[in-house]
């Protein structure tokens, strides 16, 4: 326990003062001695120009030896009062580096640092024009030939991509591309967002009819513009689509809808990308310095090759192409898969009078929505959290302050409690034959999401339909053969089918690169997402951060941005700062660029 006579604030202030003094005099030994042997320093750009966690005193020492002289950290100052619970002191602080300002979080045990988070918040001399620094907008006085806001905006739209080249091109105009575009706009980085759909938000509008966000509103705000305080807890897809469309206009994003990227190559001579696009049917060549892929969490849809599929006389499609349940009342429907999309589609088909069978190939984690909200998210993302002083900005940093190496230990108790709270549902699901799991180490949904991006369902109602038999279930089997009007399973069962939906997930994000740039480039970048946890679908070695996300990759000037709404909001800040620094010619030596261990 920390000495109660000192109090948590005094303990944190003393540690911070000792740390700042050691760094100021270049005494790395003294700085490292302030950390536990098994400690973690997670840095988001401020020290490393990377997103990286130093695990253990040795890694912290190596990073400081490489980066301290260049970073020149100063002005460490405690923010507010520190708190203490279970022998752990929590404290917030601000700091500066030679080129930036930052914010950090500290956890102390027995006077030594257990976890340290440092994040870059702004570049000196390139601050966002907010608050006292906001632009006037109106030009008072009399000026011949002056242009108003609308004329200037139209001039910009007409020039960018034609007579003037953007600094950044973002391929993908969903939530990720839009959030990053907004960050870059605020930093004055000329950016074009390329989106194949006709309107912003269409990537949501075109999904199956029943789709709503499974994450609560407090978790899902976009940068700068939170949802109104009467926004529903779980937003319907079309409402989100309309919000994204409105947001692109209000934030003045250069958003090229109805535009397909067809080919890209890096020009070594000019050190720029050459991106071929078709905009409303007309070819355009864009030449940005930086190219960002913002195409979600996934690559191309995984559609299994099943014998006889070409002979099927009914409808068959991947879940990403599912039009909704309306046409299938009274029809025999088979859905291959048992994660979020499979459950949502099965439930909607059942609601519309279809006869539905879910085929579960392997075990699935089920997290009832209410329990997830209260047990896993409520402390950081809820109305109660806001009332206790934790808005989504603070929640994001608290979330980010937990190193991935130990994150599962924070989650295991949550899902142990969920097992007790929802024991009746779980028992009835298992009685129905459903294969349940809580992850290999019992750490539940979010670790599955980080490690593999699949393997779970946030239960908003479909699990009850599985448990009571309304949705028929065949588990532990696969489809062996597709016939004209049925499917044959690996256990020999034949199911009549008018509709076959492949809710079978997606490939890695770097799959897009193979077609747009080259297979060699895709393989050089390597697999995206996953931590290297050596758990199912997340092969080792351990990487400590999500592969290739929001940070420099093995291909210079090529980036990936994506994730859920929370991650798109939070990490867009750090990717935007990296891109802005490069545009302004700030030296950005990347500490320990992550190696590529897996191709696709």
XYZ file of C-alpha atoms in Angstrom:
600
model
C 0.000 0.000 0.000
C 1.084 3.569 -0.635
C 1.908 5.349 2.635
C -1.413 6.916 3.677
C 0.384 9.809 5.386
C 1.553 11.158 2.062
C -1.776 10.986 0.262
C -2.127 10.015 -3.383
C -1.708 13.548 -4.765
C 1.517 14.124 -2.860
C 2.840 10.702 -3.873
C 2.076 11.343 -7.537
C 3.525 14.875 -7.424
C 6.719 13.587 -5.842
C 7.109 10.830 -8.431
C 6.486 13.266 -11.275
C 9.003 15.766 -9.866
C 11.638 13.048 -9.491
C 10.938 11.780 -12.999
C 11.087 15.257 -14.543
C 14.351 16.034 -12.730
C 15.973 12.786 -13.846
C 14.972 13.389 -17.470
C 16.105 17.029 -17.342
C 19.625 16.061 -16.260
C 19.712 13.106 -18.655
C 19.976 10.584 -15.831
C 18.330 7.588 -17.466
C 19.301 5.225 -14.636
C 17.489 7.422 -12.143
C 14.435 7.694 -14.392
C 14.251 3.926 -14.878
C 14.645 3.318 -11.141
C 11.294 5.043 -10.643
C 9.527 2.187 -12.465
C 8.660 -1.287 -11.218
C 10.610 -4.124 -12.822
C 7.405 -5.273 -14.532
C 6.162 -1.889 -15.670
C 4.748 -0.452 -18.868
C 5.184 2.839 -20.671
C 2.695 3.270 -23.489
C 3.518 6.149 -25.798
C 1.162 7.609 -28.384
C 3.519 9.576 -30.669
C 4.936 11.995 -28.063
C 8.305 10.275 -27.438
C 8.497 7.638 -30.182
C 6.720 9.097 -33.244
C 5.024 5.727 -33.096
C 2.302 3.933 -31.148
C 4.312 1.688 -28.923
C 4.421 0.139 -25.464
C 7.748 -0.352 -23.699
C 7.281 -3.464 -21.569
C 9.626 -3.698 -18.592
C 12.463 -1.570 -17.262
C 14.892 -2.735 -19.962
C 12.617 -1.594 -22.797
C 11.982 1.729 -21.046
C 15.735 2.261 -20.671
C 16.363 1.484 -24.353
C 13.675 3.919 -25.497
C 15.002 6.729 -23.319
C 18.562 6.098 -24.495
C 17.371 6.435 -28.082
C 14.859 9.243 -27.735
C 15.432 11.411 -24.634
C 17.948 13.845 -26.130
C 15.757 14.544 -29.164
C 12.434 14.656 -27.299
C 13.592 17.083 -24.578
C 10.588 16.603 -22.267
C 9.817 19.434 -19.834
C 7.005 21.157 -17.923
C 5.641 18.062 -16.195
C 2.704 19.203 -14.053
C 0.075 17.277 -12.153
C -3.526 17.872 -13.256
C -6.089 17.926 -10.475
C -6.044 15.553 -7.538
C -4.699 12.013 -7.691
C -6.858 9.160 -6.419
C -6.098 5.822 -4.805
C -7.895 2.476 -4.863
C -6.625 -0.988 -3.921
C -3.116 0.360 -3.379
C -2.882 1.920 -6.836
C -2.523 5.693 -7.227
C -4.026 7.191 -10.404
C -2.857 10.603 -11.591
C -3.097 12.846 -14.662
C -0.400 15.237 -15.827
C 0.571 17.551 -18.632
C 4.007 17.892 -20.224
C 5.832 19.354 -23.207
C 8.470 18.141 -25.629
C 10.706 20.121 -27.929
C 8.022 20.155 -30.647
C 4.743 19.317 -28.924
C 2.489 19.403 -25.894
C 1.095 16.305 -24.306
C -1.026 14.718 -21.640
C -0.265 11.649 -19.575
C -1.594 9.200 -17.031
C 0.300 7.465 -14.235
C -0.400 4.458 -12.024
C 1.810 4.061 -8.952
C 2.215 1.076 -6.669
C 4.367 1.446 -3.558
C 5.751 4.678 -4.924
C 6.911 3.250 -8.255
C 5.324 3.490 -11.687
C 3.327 0.458 -12.788
C 1.885 2.017 -15.950
C 2.693 5.285 -17.689
C 0.815 6.739 -20.665
C 2.186 9.660 -22.685
C 0.197 11.164 -25.543
C 0.848 14.013 -27.953
C -2.016 16.515 -27.974
C -0.729 19.287 -30.237
C 2.291 20.448 -32.201
C 3.837 23.746 -31.113
C 3.195 26.425 -33.703
C 0.562 24.310 -35.448
C -2.268 24.373 -32.938
C -5.883 24.000 -34.012
C -7.658 27.327 -34.412
C -10.042 26.906 -31.514
C -11.147 28.971 -28.533
C -9.175 32.226 -28.398
C -7.418 31.254 -31.634
C -10.543 30.725 -33.738
C -10.742 32.560 -37.071
C -12.970 35.628 -37.339
C -14.871 34.393 -40.400
C -16.132 37.849 -41.352
C -13.796 40.399 -42.949
C -14.982 43.734 -41.641
C -14.330 46.735 -43.808
C -14.733 47.401 -47.526
C -12.743 45.346 -50.065
C -13.238 45.314 -53.806
C -13.692 41.875 -55.348
C -13.829 40.095 -52.031
C -15.144 36.523 -51.957
C -17.506 35.202 -49.339
C -17.241 31.848 -47.558
C -19.281 29.962 -50.153
C -17.204 31.272 -53.071
C -13.946 30.390 -51.336
C -15.266 26.933 -50.493
C -16.290 26.320 -54.102
C -12.887 27.510 -55.323
C -11.187 25.047 -52.980
C -13.390 22.185 -54.125
C -12.721 22.993 -57.777
C -8.937 23.229 -57.345
C -8.049 20.406 -54.932
C -7.170 17.275 -56.840
C -6.957 19.128 -60.155
C -4.814 22.277 -60.146
C -3.622 21.690 -56.565
C -2.605 18.351 -55.103
C -3.638 17.163 -51.637
C -1.137 16.316 -48.951
C -3.223 13.282 -47.957
C -5.630 10.997 -49.764
C -7.857 8.818 -47.608
C -9.324 5.805 -49.365
C -12.588 5.023 -47.639
C -15.245 7.537 -46.620
C -16.919 5.672 -43.781
C -16.691 6.679 -40.143
C -12.902 6.220 -40.036
C -12.098 8.294 -43.091
C -14.533 10.985 -42.002
C -13.122 11.225 -38.463
C -9.543 11.437 -39.741
C -10.576 13.926 -42.412
C -12.073 16.178 -39.753
C -8.868 16.063 -37.682
C -6.737 16.897 -40.713
C -9.051 19.714 -41.760
C -8.662 21.327 -38.362
C -4.876 21.061 -38.700
C -4.845 22.642 -42.142
C -3.744 19.509 -44.001
C -5.197 19.477 -47.547
C -7.013 16.153 -47.772
C -9.327 14.324 -50.166
C -11.515 11.467 -48.959
C -12.334 8.965 -51.712
C -15.609 7.041 -51.307
C -17.258 4.764 -53.853
C -20.795 5.250 -52.494
C -22.991 8.099 -53.683
C -23.321 9.739 -50.272
C -21.476 9.837 -46.986
C -23.178 7.412 -44.629
C -24.187 4.978 -47.379
C -21.883 2.305 -45.985
C -24.323 2.224 -43.048
C -27.511 2.793 -45.026
C -26.813 -0.142 -47.318
C -26.508 -2.697 -44.509
C -29.393 -4.975 -43.469
C -32.526 -3.203 -42.292
C -32.450 -4.142 -38.609
C -28.871 -2.998 -37.989
C -28.299 -0.704 -35.014
C -25.071 0.147 -33.277
C -24.310 -2.394 -30.569
C -22.099 0.110 -28.732
C -23.760 2.851 -26.632
C -23.876 6.503 -27.639
C -21.281 7.645 -25.064
C -18.737 5.362 -26.746
C -19.489 6.517 -30.295
C -19.131 10.303 -30.557
C -17.254 11.717 -33.561
C -14.377 14.181 -33.024
C -15.346 17.751 -32.074
C -19.107 17.238 -32.385
C -20.750 14.945 -29.815
C -24.182 13.530 -30.503
C -27.081 15.563 -29.051
C -28.020 14.619 -25.505
C -31.280 13.026 -26.658
C -29.529 10.772 -29.202
C -30.647 7.150 -28.725
C -28.370 4.864 -26.739
C -28.150 2.489 -29.730
C -28.406 4.430 -32.973
C -30.165 2.867 -35.991
C -27.993 2.530 -39.086
C -29.839 5.131 -41.194
C -29.689 7.687 -38.397
C -25.919 7.179 -38.185
C -25.745 7.458 -41.987
C -27.532 10.821 -41.913
C -25.268 12.063 -39.093
C -22.137 11.145 -41.069
C -23.473 12.874 -44.185
C -24.280 16.009 -42.216
C -20.924 15.897 -40.423
C -18.933 15.866 -43.682
C -20.728 19.062 -44.747
C -20.496 20.884 -41.429
C -16.819 19.993 -41.041
C -16.152 21.161 -44.635
C -14.482 17.939 -45.715
C -13.332 17.469 -49.299
C -15.365 14.315 -49.766
C -15.325 12.721 -53.207
C -18.342 10.434 -53.305
C -19.144 8.183 -56.281
C -15.372 7.801 -56.687
C -13.499 4.529 -57.121
C -9.771 4.149 -56.512
C -8.532 1.855 -59.288
C -4.727 1.809 -58.979
C -1.945 3.323 -56.894
C 1.831 3.410 -57.141
C 4.594 5.253 -55.311
C 6.728 7.512 -57.485
C 10.269 7.361 -56.097
C 11.343 10.406 -58.094
C 8.724 12.763 -56.646
C 8.241 10.911 -53.342
C 4.513 11.073 -53.918
C 1.790 8.521 -54.484
C 0.061 8.390 -57.823
C -3.544 7.338 -57.200
C -5.820 6.673 -60.155
C -9.492 7.240 -59.419
C -12.718 7.403 -61.376
C -14.837 10.272 -60.124
C -18.398 10.079 -61.369
C -17.111 8.051 -64.313
C -14.217 10.372 -65.214
C -10.546 9.461 -64.624
C -8.537 11.663 -62.256
C -4.955 11.217 -61.047
C -4.225 12.306 -57.487
C -0.662 12.803 -56.249
C -0.635 12.964 -52.447
C 2.431 12.619 -50.265
C 0.595 10.383 -47.799
C -1.915 7.616 -48.551
C -4.281 6.333 -45.871
C -6.489 3.260 -46.112
C -9.588 3.758 -43.966
C -11.749 0.836 -44.972
C -13.021 -0.333 -41.589
C -11.656 -3.159 -39.480
C -11.521 -5.645 -42.310
C -10.561 -6.432 -45.864
C -12.548 -8.265 -48.497
C -15.500 -10.433 -47.430
C -14.582 -14.069 -46.725
C -16.867 -16.130 -48.930
C -16.163 -19.845 -48.493
C -15.780 -21.965 -51.584
C -18.378 -24.686 -51.111
C -18.896 -27.516 -53.595
C -22.056 -27.058 -55.644
C -22.614 -23.390 -54.746
C -22.807 -22.500 -58.431
C -25.853 -24.756 -58.830
C -27.934 -23.217 -56.039
C -31.302 -21.999 -57.358
C -32.119 -19.760 -54.401
C -30.454 -16.537 -53.254
C -26.951 -16.649 -51.773
C -24.751 -13.777 -50.652
C -22.252 -12.628 -48.043
C -23.717 -10.858 -45.009
C -22.243 -7.563 -46.249
C -24.585 -7.801 -49.249
C -27.686 -8.922 -47.339
C -30.613 -6.707 -48.435
C -32.826 -7.382 -45.439
C -35.558 -9.880 -44.528
C -38.575 -8.579 -46.433
C -38.376 -10.940 -49.416
C -38.022 -14.099 -47.343
C -41.274 -14.458 -45.397
C -42.228 -18.136 -45.361
C -38.898 -19.118 -46.934
C -36.306 -21.599 -45.690
C -33.185 -19.619 -44.735
C -29.749 -20.903 -43.759
C -27.182 -18.565 -42.206
C -23.598 -19.792 -41.987
C -21.929 -18.137 -39.010
C -22.687 -17.284 -35.388
C -21.226 -13.852 -34.658
C -22.864 -10.380 -34.649
C -24.052 -10.243 -38.253
C -25.307 -13.831 -38.239
C -27.408 -13.264 -35.119
C -28.798 -9.936 -36.372
C -29.738 -11.395 -39.751
C -31.293 -14.520 -38.232
C -33.381 -12.445 -35.826
C -34.637 -10.113 -38.545
C -35.535 -13.037 -40.819
C -37.442 -14.707 -37.961
C -39.301 -11.459 -37.250
C -40.458 -11.428 -40.876
C -41.793 -14.954 -40.790
C -38.892 -16.875 -42.294
C -37.841 -20.355 -41.172
C -34.230 -19.776 -40.088
C -31.367 -22.124 -39.256
C -28.051 -20.865 -37.900
C -25.019 -23.033 -38.610
C -22.413 -22.556 -35.893
C -19.037 -23.899 -36.926
C -17.105 -23.059 -33.754
C -17.773 -21.609 -30.307
C -18.914 -18.023 -29.896
C -18.740 -15.548 -27.028
C -22.131 -14.084 -26.074
C -22.224 -10.810 -24.129
C -25.738 -9.598 -23.228
C -25.958 -5.913 -24.088
C -27.238 -4.693 -20.728
C -24.575 -6.599 -18.815
C -21.878 -5.339 -21.192
C -23.059 -1.761 -20.713
C -23.099 -2.003 -16.923
C -20.099 -4.231 -16.250
C -17.639 -3.456 -19.070
C -18.411 0.027 -20.393
C -20.360 1.799 -17.671
C -17.374 3.075 -15.726
C -16.047 4.996 -18.738
C -18.897 5.361 -21.237
C -22.321 5.974 -19.675
C -24.513 8.765 -18.373
C -23.263 7.943 -14.888
C -19.636 8.254 -16.046
C -20.360 11.693 -17.519
C -21.995 12.786 -14.258
C -18.909 11.647 -12.337
C -16.606 13.713 -14.561
C -15.557 11.110 -17.124
C -16.562 12.307 -20.584
C -15.543 10.371 -23.693
C -12.240 12.263 -23.966
C -11.177 11.190 -20.490
C -12.670 7.731 -20.982
C -10.581 7.278 -24.127
C -7.368 8.098 -22.262
C -8.195 5.826 -19.326
C -8.890 3.043 -21.817
C -5.638 3.784 -23.638
C -3.659 3.804 -20.393
C -4.056 0.046 -19.912
C -1.250 -1.774 -21.781
C -2.435 -4.612 -23.995
C -0.065 -7.023 -22.249
C -2.101 -6.853 -19.036
C -5.465 -5.713 -20.402
C -6.956 -9.212 -20.198
C -6.439 -9.194 -16.410
C -8.683 -6.119 -16.183
C -11.390 -7.865 -18.231
C -11.479 -11.357 -16.703
C -13.374 -10.243 -13.530
C -15.953 -8.474 -15.721
C -16.826 -11.663 -17.568
C -16.730 -13.777 -14.422
C -19.474 -11.524 -13.104
C -21.329 -11.720 -16.428
C -21.322 -15.519 -16.200
C -23.095 -15.252 -12.847
C -25.492 -12.493 -13.852
C -26.605 -14.206 -17.062
C -26.244 -17.806 -15.933
C -29.829 -18.699 -16.904
C -29.414 -17.513 -20.503
C -26.079 -19.280 -20.853
C -27.514 -22.520 -19.467
C -30.448 -22.436 -21.879
C -28.190 -21.642 -24.832
C -25.978 -24.618 -24.022
C -29.048 -26.827 -23.587
C -30.084 -25.764 -27.113
C -26.664 -26.962 -28.333
C -25.010 -23.564 -28.701
C -21.218 -23.655 -28.293
C -20.199 -20.931 -25.831
C -16.837 -19.492 -24.878
C -15.439 -16.474 -23.035
C -12.107 -16.388 -24.868
C -9.221 -18.745 -24.197
C -8.355 -16.917 -20.959
C -11.866 -15.834 -19.964
C -11.220 -12.198 -20.915
C -14.322 -11.902 -23.062
C -15.457 -9.642 -25.855
C -13.029 -6.771 -26.201
C -9.921 -8.926 -26.101
C -11.461 -11.122 -28.825
C -12.122 -7.968 -30.813
C -8.523 -6.789 -30.449
C -6.940 -10.175 -31.039
C -8.988 -11.372 -33.999
C -11.875 -8.978 -34.716
C -14.438 -11.783 -34.522
C -15.854 -14.590 -32.433
C -18.563 -12.813 -30.458
C -22.137 -11.500 -30.418
C -23.406 -8.586 -28.343
C -26.817 -9.979 -27.487
C -29.628 -7.555 -28.258
C -32.296 -10.248 -28.465
C -31.314 -12.998 -30.864
C -29.800 -15.248 -28.190
C -33.234 -15.781 -26.660
C -34.507 -16.930 -30.082
C -31.649 -19.434 -30.262
C -32.236 -20.594 -26.687
C -35.969 -21.176 -27.185
C -35.576 -22.800 -30.587
C -37.226 -20.048 -32.652
C -33.957 -19.827 -34.567
C -32.987 -23.419 -35.367
C -29.389 -24.319 -34.608
C -26.864 -26.762 -36.026
C -23.592 -26.480 -34.141
C -20.159 -27.995 -34.543
C -20.745 -28.576 -38.262
C -20.096 -26.847 -41.582
C -21.671 -26.886 -45.018
C -20.141 -29.709 -47.030
C -22.116 -29.221 -50.229
C -24.675 -26.836 -51.691
C -27.458 -28.453 -53.709
C -30.053 -26.833 -55.960
C -32.595 -26.350 -53.163
C -30.744 -27.419 -50.016
C -27.433 -27.677 -48.224
C -25.760 -30.828 -46.949
C -23.861 -30.474 -43.671
C -20.704 -32.284 -42.607
C -22.751 -34.525 -40.296
C -24.855 -35.673 -43.251
C -27.909 -33.546 -42.404
C -29.684 -31.977 -45.376
C -31.450 -28.655 -44.860
C -33.888 -27.230 -47.443
C -32.868 -23.686 -48.380
C -34.284 -20.787 -50.409
C -31.677 -18.381 -49.006
C -28.080 -18.970 -48.012
C -26.229 -16.174 -46.173
C -22.479 -16.405 -45.591
C -21.926 -14.494 -42.332
C -18.307 -15.577 -42.492
C -16.373 -12.405 -41.762
C -13.621 -10.630 -43.640
C -9.950 -10.891 -44.532
C -7.131 -8.634 -43.340
C -7.124 -4.966 -44.336
C -3.904 -5.277 -46.283
C -5.842 -7.407 -48.788
C -6.972 -4.133 -50.370
C -3.341 -3.257 -51.111
C -2.722 -6.380 -53.165
C -5.225 -5.251 -55.786
C -4.790 -1.491 -55.621
C -0.977 -1.344 -55.353
C 0.661 -4.795 -55.578
C 0.788 -8.123 -53.731
C 4.408 -7.327 -52.824
C 3.343 -4.097 -51.093
C 0.559 -5.912 -49.245
C 3.005 -8.519 -47.999
C 5.611 -5.927 -47.019
C 3.039 -4.145 -44.850
C 1.810 -7.455 -43.505
C -1.318 -8.444 -41.685
C -3.353 -5.680 -40.048
C -5.071 -5.958 -36.658
C -4.299 -8.412 -33.865
C -1.756 -8.272 -31.068
C 0.300 -11.424 -31.623
C -1.274 -12.996 -28.535
C -0.826 -16.535 -29.893
C -4.519 -17.188 -29.293
C -6.934 -18.474 -31.988
C -6.695 -16.395 -35.183
C -4.048 -14.108 -33.621
C -0.698 -15.802 -34.242
C 2.481 -14.719 -32.406
C 4.986 -13.292 -31.888
C 3.708 -10.787 -29.352
C 3.595 -7.279 -30.820
C 2.234 -5.197 -27.947
C 0.068 -2.967 -30.157
C -2.440 -3.527 -32.931
C -0.566 -4.422 -36.097
C -0.145 -1.515 -38.528
C -2.940 0.596 -37.085
C -2.644 4.413 -36.859
C 1.163 4.341 -36.987
C 4.015 4.082 -39.523
C 4.121 0.849 -41.527
C 6.929 -0.961 -43.339
C 5.908 0.983 -46.472
C 6.790 4.676 -46.024
C 3.949 7.180 -46.434
C 1.314 4.418 -46.287
C -1.052 4.235 -43.304
C -4.076 2.371 -41.950
C -6.920 3.913 -40.003
C -10.023 2.125 -38.780
C -11.718 0.327 -35.950
C -15.004 1.010 -34.223
C -16.336 4.525 -33.684
C -14.439 4.876 -30.402
C -11.122 3.892 -31.957
C -11.711 6.017 -35.056
C -12.354 9.033 -32.850
C -9.469 8.495 -30.433
C -6.671 7.326 -32.713
C -7.483 9.739 -35.546
C -5.947 12.429 -33.313
C -2.576 10.694 -33.246
C -2.531 9.751 -36.917
C -3.463 13.317 -37.859
C -0.600 14.710 -35.765
C 1.858 12.348 -37.435
C 0.665 13.434 -40.876
C 0.704 17.137 -39.957
C 4.257 16.893 -38.622
C 5.430 15.365 -41.880
C 3.683 18.049 -43.926
C 5.398 20.785 -41.917
C 8.830 19.213 -42.245
C 9.197 18.375 -38.547
C 11.713 15.595 -38.026
C 9.815 12.425 -37.092
C 12.333 9.650 -36.317
C 10.216 6.548 -35.692
C 11.392 4.522 -32.733
C 11.289 0.761 -33.374
C 9.125 0.531 -36.475
C 7.098 -2.652 -36.058
C 8.282 -5.639 -38.046
C 5.954 -7.523 -40.370
C 5.529 -11.132 -39.238
C 2.479 -12.237 -41.245
C 1.504 -11.532 -44.824
C -2.245 -11.889 -45.277
